[in-house]
Amino acid sequence: MARLYLSPPDVGPRERELLLAAFDSNWVAPAGPDLGLFEEALADRCGRKYAVALSSGTAAIHLGLLISGVERGDHVMVSSFTFAGSVNPVAYLGAVPVLVDSDTESWNMDPALVADELARRAKAGEKQPAAVLAVDLYGQSANLPALQAACEPYGVPVYEDAAEAVGASAFGKRAGSFGDWAAVSFNGNKIITTGGGGALVTDDAAFADRVRYLSTQARMPVVHYEHTDIGFNYRMSNLLAAVGRGQLESLPGKVARRTEINIRYRAALNQPGLSWQPIPEWSRPNNWLTCMVLDPAVQATVNGMCACDRVRAALDAEDIECRPMWKPMHLQPVFADAPALVNGVSERLFHTGLCLPSGSSMTDADVDRVIAIIAATLV
């Protein structure tokens, strides 16, 4: 059997059609009609007025923080339970990431930790963070309204890293629609992909124009090459945007299929000591990845291997990819000296949690195969 990956690209005839049409038209450079059409469709999908397609979600965060005025030495509160791409842009700017642990309600940034820290700073007369960047984890939105309510009295803006959550919603709003701007990702493993890429979405026309300008090497609109700002080579290509157009068209079906897979896992693997990412009543996740937790107090260690290691080894032996959840950023060597607000939630999830194959191209037989291996391993 072919290797079963965690979240492989799911592309089809429509993406091929649009890509070849763009190729045949010779619009292979960054600027081209597919880029604008993709941005329009993406903005609508995220409940925004504007989108700027970029080379990655990391690039979107970098430009978003830069244009928002984050400077060297500023503090930016960011989720600890995430991929490094959410935090690295803070360091690009010479700012200081303040790594915030997760709540148990959604596994996203804990609003209580944020509120307590802001109140502590105010009482101590300390400078408040320049921003809060909340990550929507594994396709489920953070509690952005609670974070905004905690930050508003102190004038701290909240931005959304919706890289993993395109197609999700929370509190009746689409992922990517919270805050002054949000970042999304179309990396090869995301629910929809352009092969590599991302975007910044916003309702502010001037902000979008600034992102577009800086992402194209800050070239002034004159006949010769004129630069008054340091720019970046962050623009998405027209060819990738053509693929993205096809992916956006099929997004509802991809969300529906991943939700079916999530439900199938939960129904079949329903036993003591095994639990799943909680879904608050206000959340409608896209189920990008299905994640389970194995309680070490119930799931025994066998031959020196904990339950997580045994499951991963069993799946790997059958050429099935399975990974631990994100290693929290406050445990990463590169951010060992960064301030952190820790409650133990993300560390526990890292040590006891697994991400299961969740791609929308999986068949029911694929899912059942994974289920059978896990069930046999945990007997």
Coordinates of C-alpha atoms in Angstrom, one line a residue:
M1 CA 0.0 0.0 0.0
A2 CA 1.1 3.6 -0.6
R3 CA 2.2 5.5 2.5
L4 CA -0.7 7.1 4.3
Y5 CA 0.2 10.7 5.2
L6 CA -1.0 13.0 7.9
S7 CA -2.5 15.6 5.7
P8 CA -1.5 15.4 2.0
P9 CA -2.6 17.8 -0.7
D10 CA -6.0 16.9 -2.2
V11 CA -6.1 18.3 -5.8
G12 CA -8.1 17.3 -8.8
P13 CA -9.1 18.2 -12.4
R14 CA -10.3 21.7 -11.6
E15 CA -6.9 22.8 -10.2
R16 CA -5.2 21.2 -13.2
E17 CA -7.5 23.0 -15.5
L18 CA -6.9 26.4 -13.9
L19 CA -3.2 25.9 -13.6
L20 CA -2.7 24.9 -17.3
A21 CA -4.9 27.8 -18.4
A22 CA -2.6 30.2 -16.5
F23 CA 0.4 28.5 -17.9
D24 CA -0.9 28.6 -21.5
S25 CA -1.7 32.3 -21.1
N26 CA 2.0 32.9 -20.1
W27 CA 0.9 34.5 -16.8
V28 CA 3.7 32.7 -14.9
A29 CA 5.1 35.8 -13.1
P30 CA 3.8 37.1 -9.8
A31 CA 1.3 39.5 -11.3
G32 CA -1.5 38.0 -13.2
P33 CA -5.3 37.7 -13.4
D34 CA -5.5 34.6 -11.3
L35 CA -3.8 36.3 -8.4
G36 CA -6.5 39.0 -8.2
L37 CA -9.3 36.5 -8.6
F38 CA -7.9 34.3 -5.9
E39 CA -7.6 37.2 -3.5
E40 CA -11.2 38.2 -4.2
A41 CA -12.5 34.7 -3.5
L42 CA -10.3 34.3 -0.4
A43 CA -11.4 37.6 1.1
D44 CA -15.0 36.5 0.7
R45 CA -14.3 33.1 2.2
C46 CA -12.7 34.7 5.3
G47 CA -15.4 37.3 5.7
R48 CA -13.1 40.1 4.8
K49 CA -12.9 42.9 2.2
Y50 CA -9.4 42.4 1.1
A51 CA -6.8 39.7 0.8
V52 CA -3.1 39.8 -0.2
A53 CA -1.7 36.5 -1.4
L54 CA 1.8 35.9 -0.2
S55 CA 4.6 33.3 -0.2
S56 CA 3.6 31.9 3.3
G57 CA 1.5 32.5 6.3
T58 CA 4.7 33.4 8.1
A59 CA 5.3 36.2 5.6
A60 CA 1.7 37.4 6.4
I61 CA 2.4 37.5 10.1
H62 CA 5.7 39.3 9.5
L63 CA 4.2 42.0 7.4
G64 CA 1.1 42.3 9.6
L65 CA 3.2 42.9 12.7
L66 CA 5.6 45.2 10.9
I67 CA 2.9 47.4 9.4
S68 CA 1.0 47.4 12.8
G69 CA 4.0 49.1 14.3
V70 CA 5.7 46.3 16.3
E71 CA 9.3 47.5 16.9
R72 CA 12.5 46.1 18.3
G73 CA 12.2 45.5 22.1
D74 CA 8.4 45.4 22.0
H75 CA 6.6 42.4 23.6
V76 CA 4.2 40.4 21.6
M77 CA 2.0 37.8 23.3
V78 CA 1.7 34.7 21.1
S79 CA 0.4 31.2 21.5
S80 CA 3.0 28.7 22.8
F81 CA 1.2 25.7 21.5
T82 CA 1.9 26.2 17.8
F83 CA 4.4 25.8 15.0
A84 CA 7.5 28.0 15.0
G85 CA 6.2 30.0 12.0
S86 CA 3.7 31.8 14.3
V87 CA 6.5 33.0 16.6
N88 CA 9.5 33.5 14.3
P89 CA 8.2 36.7 12.8
V90 CA 8.2 38.4 16.2
A91 CA 11.9 37.6 16.4
Y92 CA 12.4 38.9 12.8
L93 CA 11.4 42.3 14.1
G94 CA 13.7 42.2 17.1
A95 CA 10.6 42.1 19.3
V96 CA 10.2 39.7 22.3
P97 CA 7.7 36.8 22.1
V98 CA 5.8 36.3 25.3
L99 CA 4.6 32.7 25.0
V100 CA 1.1 32.0 26.4
D101 CA -0.1 28.5 27.3
S102 CA -3.4 27.0 26.3
D103 CA -6.8 26.6 27.9
T104 CA -8.5 23.3 28.4
E105 CA -11.7 24.4 26.5
S106 CA -10.2 24.6 23.0
W107 CA -6.4 24.1 23.5
N108 CA -5.9 27.6 22.2
M109 CA -4.4 30.7 23.9
D110 CA -5.8 30.9 27.4
P111 CA -7.6 34.3 27.8
A112 CA -7.3 34.1 31.6
L113 CA -3.5 34.0 31.4
V114 CA -3.6 37.0 29.1
A115 CA -6.0 39.0 31.4
D116 CA -3.9 38.2 34.5
E117 CA -0.7 39.3 32.9
L118 CA -2.1 42.5 31.5
A119 CA -3.6 43.4 34.9
R120 CA -0.2 42.6 36.6
R121 CA 1.6 44.9 34.2
A122 CA -0.8 47.7 34.7
K123 CA -0.5 47.4 38.5
A124 CA 3.3 47.3 38.3
G125 CA 3.5 50.2 35.9
E126 CA 5.1 48.1 33.2
K127 CA 4.7 48.6 29.5
Q128 CA 2.0 46.6 27.9
P129 CA 2.6 44.3 24.9
A130 CA 2.4 45.8 21.5
A131 CA 0.1 43.0 20.3
V132 CA -1.5 39.7 21.0
L133 CA -1.3 37.0 18.3
A134 CA -3.7 34.1 18.8
V135 CA -3.3 30.9 16.8
D136 CA -6.3 28.9 15.7
L137 CA -5.0 25.4 16.6
Y138 CA -5.5 22.3 14.4
G139 CA -8.4 24.0 12.6
Q140 CA -10.3 25.3 15.6
S141 CA -10.5 29.0 16.3
A142 CA -9.3 30.6 19.5
N143 CA -11.7 32.4 21.8
L144 CA -11.0 35.7 20.1
P145 CA -13.9 37.6 21.7
A146 CA -12.6 36.7 25.2
L147 CA -9.0 37.7 24.2
Q148 CA -10.3 41.0 22.8
A149 CA -12.3 41.7 25.9
A150 CA -9.2 41.1 28.1
C151 CA -7.0 43.4 25.9
E152 CA -9.4 46.3 25.1
P153 CA -9.0 48.1 28.5
Y154 CA -5.3 48.3 27.9
G155 CA -5.4 49.3 24.3
V156 CA -3.6 46.1 23.2
P157 CA -4.6 44.9 19.7
V158 CA -5.4 41.3 19.0
Y159 CA -4.5 39.6 15.7
E160 CA -5.4 36.2 14.4
D161 CA -3.1 33.5 13.0
A162 CA -5.7 31.4 11.2
A163 CA -3.1 29.5 9.2
E164 CA -4.7 26.1 10.1
A165 CA -8.3 27.2 10.2
V166 CA -9.5 28.3 6.8
G167 CA -13.1 27.1 6.5
A168 CA -13.7 27.1 10.3
S169 CA -15.9 29.5 12.2
A170 CA -16.5 30.7 15.8
F171 CA -19.2 32.7 17.4
G172 CA -20.9 32.9 14.0
K173 CA -17.9 34.5 12.3
R174 CA -15.5 33.0 9.8
A175 CA -11.9 32.1 10.8
G176 CA -9.7 35.0 9.7
S177 CA -12.4 37.7 10.3
F178 CA -11.3 38.6 13.8
G179 CA -9.0 41.6 14.6
D180 CA -7.6 44.2 12.3
W181 CA -5.9 41.6 10.2
A182 CA -5.4 37.8 10.1
A183 CA -2.9 35.5 8.5
V184 CA -3.8 32.2 6.6
S185 CA -1.7 29.5 5.2
F186 CA -1.8 27.3 2.1
N187 CA 1.2 25.2 2.9
G188 CA 1.2 21.7 1.3
N189 CA -0.2 20.1 4.4
K190 CA -3.1 22.5 5.0
I191 CA -6.8 21.8 4.4
I192 CA -6.4 23.7 1.0
T193 CA -3.0 24.3 -0.6
T194 CA -1.3 26.3 -3.3
G195 CA 1.8 24.1 -2.9
G196 CA 3.2 26.8 -0.7
G197 CA 1.8 30.2 0.2
G198 CA -0.4 32.2 2.5
A199 CA -2.2 35.5 2.7
L200 CA -3.0 38.4 4.9
V201 CA -6.7 39.3 5.1
T202 CA -8.1 42.6 6.4
D203 CA -11.0 45.1 6.1
D204 CA -8.6 48.0 5.8
A205 CA -7.8 49.0 2.2
A206 CA -4.8 51.1 3.1
F207 CA -3.3 48.3 5.2
A208 CA -3.8 45.8 2.3
D209 CA -2.1 48.2 -0.1
R210 CA 0.8 48.6 2.3
V211 CA 1.2 44.8 2.5
R212 CA 1.1 44.5 -1.2
Y213 CA 3.7 47.2 -1.6
L214 CA 6.1 45.8 0.9
S215 CA 5.7 42.3 -0.4
T216 CA 6.9 43.3 -3.9
Q217 CA 10.3 44.7 -2.7
A218 CA 8.7 48.1 -2.0
R219 CA 9.0 49.2 -5.5
M220 CA 7.6 52.7 -6.1
P221 CA 5.1 53.2 -9.0
V222 CA 7.5 54.9 -11.4
V223 CA 9.0 53.8 -14.7
H224 CA 12.4 53.1 -13.2
Y225 CA 13.3 51.1 -10.0
E226 CA 12.8 53.5 -7.1
H227 CA 12.8 52.4 -3.4
T228 CA 12.1 54.5 -0.3
D229 CA 11.5 51.5 2.0
I230 CA 13.1 48.1 2.6
G231 CA 10.8 45.6 0.9
F232 CA 10.4 41.8 0.8
N233 CA 10.0 39.2 -1.9
Y234 CA 6.8 37.8 -0.4
R235 CA 4.3 37.9 -3.3
M236 CA 2.5 34.7 -4.4
S237 CA 2.9 33.7 -8.0
N238 CA 0.0 33.7 -10.5
L239 CA 0.4 30.0 -11.1
L240 CA 0.0 29.1 -7.4
A241 CA -2.9 31.4 -7.2
A242 CA -4.6 29.5 -10.1
V243 CA -4.3 26.3 -8.0
G244 CA -5.6 28.2 -5.0
R245 CA -8.8 29.2 -7.0
G246 CA -9.6 25.5 -7.5
Q247 CA -8.9 24.6 -3.9
L248 CA -11.2 27.3 -2.6
E249 CA -14.0 26.0 -4.8
S250 CA -13.7 22.6 -3.1
L251 CA -13.1 23.9 0.4
P252 CA -16.7 23.1 1.7
G253 CA -16.3 19.5 0.6
K254 CA -12.9 19.2 2.1
V255 CA -14.2 20.5 5.5
A256 CA -17.2 18.1 5.3
R257 CA -14.9 15.1 4.6
R258 CA -12.5 15.9 7.4
T259 CA -15.4 16.3 9.7
E260 CA -16.7 12.8 8.7
I261 CA -13.2 11.4 9.4
N262 CA -13.1 13.1 12.8
I263 CA -16.5 11.7 13.7
R264 CA -15.5 8.2 12.5
Y265 CA -12.4 8.2 14.7
R266 CA -14.3 9.4 17.8
A267 CA -17.1 6.9 17.4
A268 CA -14.8 3.9 16.9
L269 CA -12.1 4.7 19.5
N270 CA -14.3 5.4 22.4
Q271 CA -12.6 3.9 25.5
P272 CA -11.3 4.9 28.9
G273 CA -8.1 6.9 28.8
L274 CA -8.6 8.1 25.3
S275 CA -10.0 11.6 24.5
W276 CA -10.1 14.1 21.7
Q277 CA -9.6 17.8 21.1
P278 CA -12.7 19.4 22.8
I279 CA -15.1 21.4 20.6
P280 CA -16.7 24.3 22.5
E281 CA -20.3 25.1 21.7
W282 CA -19.2 28.3 20.0
S283 CA -16.8 26.6 17.7
R284 CA -17.2 25.0 14.2
P285 CA -13.7 23.7 13.4
N286 CA -12.6 22.6 9.9
N287 CA -11.1 19.5 11.5
W288 CA -7.8 20.0 9.7
L289 CA -6.2 17.4 11.9
T290 CA -7.9 15.0 14.3
C291 CA -6.0 14.8 17.5
M292 CA -6.3 12.4 20.4
V293 CA -4.9 12.3 23.9
L294 CA -3.9 9.1 25.7
D295 CA -4.0 9.4 29.5
P296 CA -0.9 7.7 30.9
A297 CA -2.8 6.9 34.1
V298 CA -5.1 4.6 32.1
Q299 CA -3.0 3.6 29.1
A300 CA -0.2 1.5 30.4
T301 CA 3.5 1.6 29.6
V302 CA 4.6 -1.6 27.9
N303 CA 8.2 -2.7 27.5
G304 CA 9.3 0.8 28.4
M305 CA 7.1 2.5 25.8
C306 CA 4.3 4.8 26.7
A307 CA 1.0 4.5 24.8
C308 CA 1.8 7.4 22.4
D309 CA 5.1 5.8 21.4
R310 CA 3.5 2.4 21.0
V311 CA 0.7 3.8 18.7
R312 CA 3.2 5.8 16.6
A313 CA 5.5 2.8 16.3
A314 CA 2.6 0.5 15.3
L315 CA 1.3 2.9 12.7
D316 CA 4.8 3.6 11.3
A317 CA 5.3 -0.1 10.9
E318 CA 2.3 -0.1 8.5
D319 CA 3.7 3.0 6.7
I320 CA 1.1 5.3 8.2
E321 CA 2.2 8.8 9.4
C322 CA 1.3 9.9 12.9
R323 CA 2.9 12.7 14.8
P324 CA 3.0 14.1 18.3
M325 CA 1.2 17.4 18.8
W326 CA 3.2 20.6 18.6
K327 CA 6.1 20.9 21.0
P328 CA 5.3 24.1 22.8
M329 CA 7.5 27.1 21.9
H330 CA 8.4 27.7 25.5
L331 CA 10.1 24.2 25.5
Q332 CA 12.0 24.9 22.3
P333 CA 15.7 25.6 22.7
V334 CA 15.5 28.6 20.4
F335 CA 13.0 30.3 22.7
A336 CA 14.4 29.1 26.0
D337 CA 15.0 32.7 27.2
A338 CA 11.6 34.1 26.1
P339 CA 9.1 35.1 28.8
A340 CA 6.4 32.5 29.2
L341 CA 3.0 32.3 30.9
V342 CA 2.7 28.6 31.6
N343 CA -0.1 26.5 33.1
G344 CA 1.0 23.0 32.0
V345 CA -1.7 22.3 29.4
S346 CA 0.3 22.4 26.2
E347 CA 3.2 20.5 27.8
R348 CA 0.8 17.7 28.9
L349 CA -0.8 17.6 25.4
F350 CA 2.6 17.4 23.8
H351 CA 3.6 14.4 25.9
T352 CA 0.2 12.6 25.6
G353 CA -1.3 13.7 22.3
L354 CA -1.1 12.4 18.7
C355 CA -2.2 13.8 15.4
L356 CA -3.9 11.2 13.2
P357 CA -4.1 10.9 9.4
S358 CA -6.9 13.3 8.5
G359 CA -6.6 14.1 4.8
S360 CA -9.8 14.7 2.9
S361 CA -8.7 12.2 0.2
M362 CA -8.7 9.3 2.8
T363 CA -11.2 6.6 2.1
D364 CA -13.3 5.0 4.8
A365 CA -11.1 1.9 4.4
D366 CA -8.0 4.1 5.2
V367 CA -9.6 5.4 8.3
D368 CA -10.8 2.0 9.4
R369 CA -7.2 0.7 8.9
V370 CA -5.8 3.4 11.2
I371 CA -8.6 2.7 13.8
A372 CA -7.9 -1.1 13.8
I373 CA -4.1 -0.6 14.4
I374 CA -4.7 1.8 17.3
A375 CA -7.4 -0.4 18.8
A376 CA -5.1 -3.5 18.6
T377 CA -2.2 -1.5 20.1
L378 CA -4.2 -0.3 23.1
V379 CA -5.7 -3.7 24.1

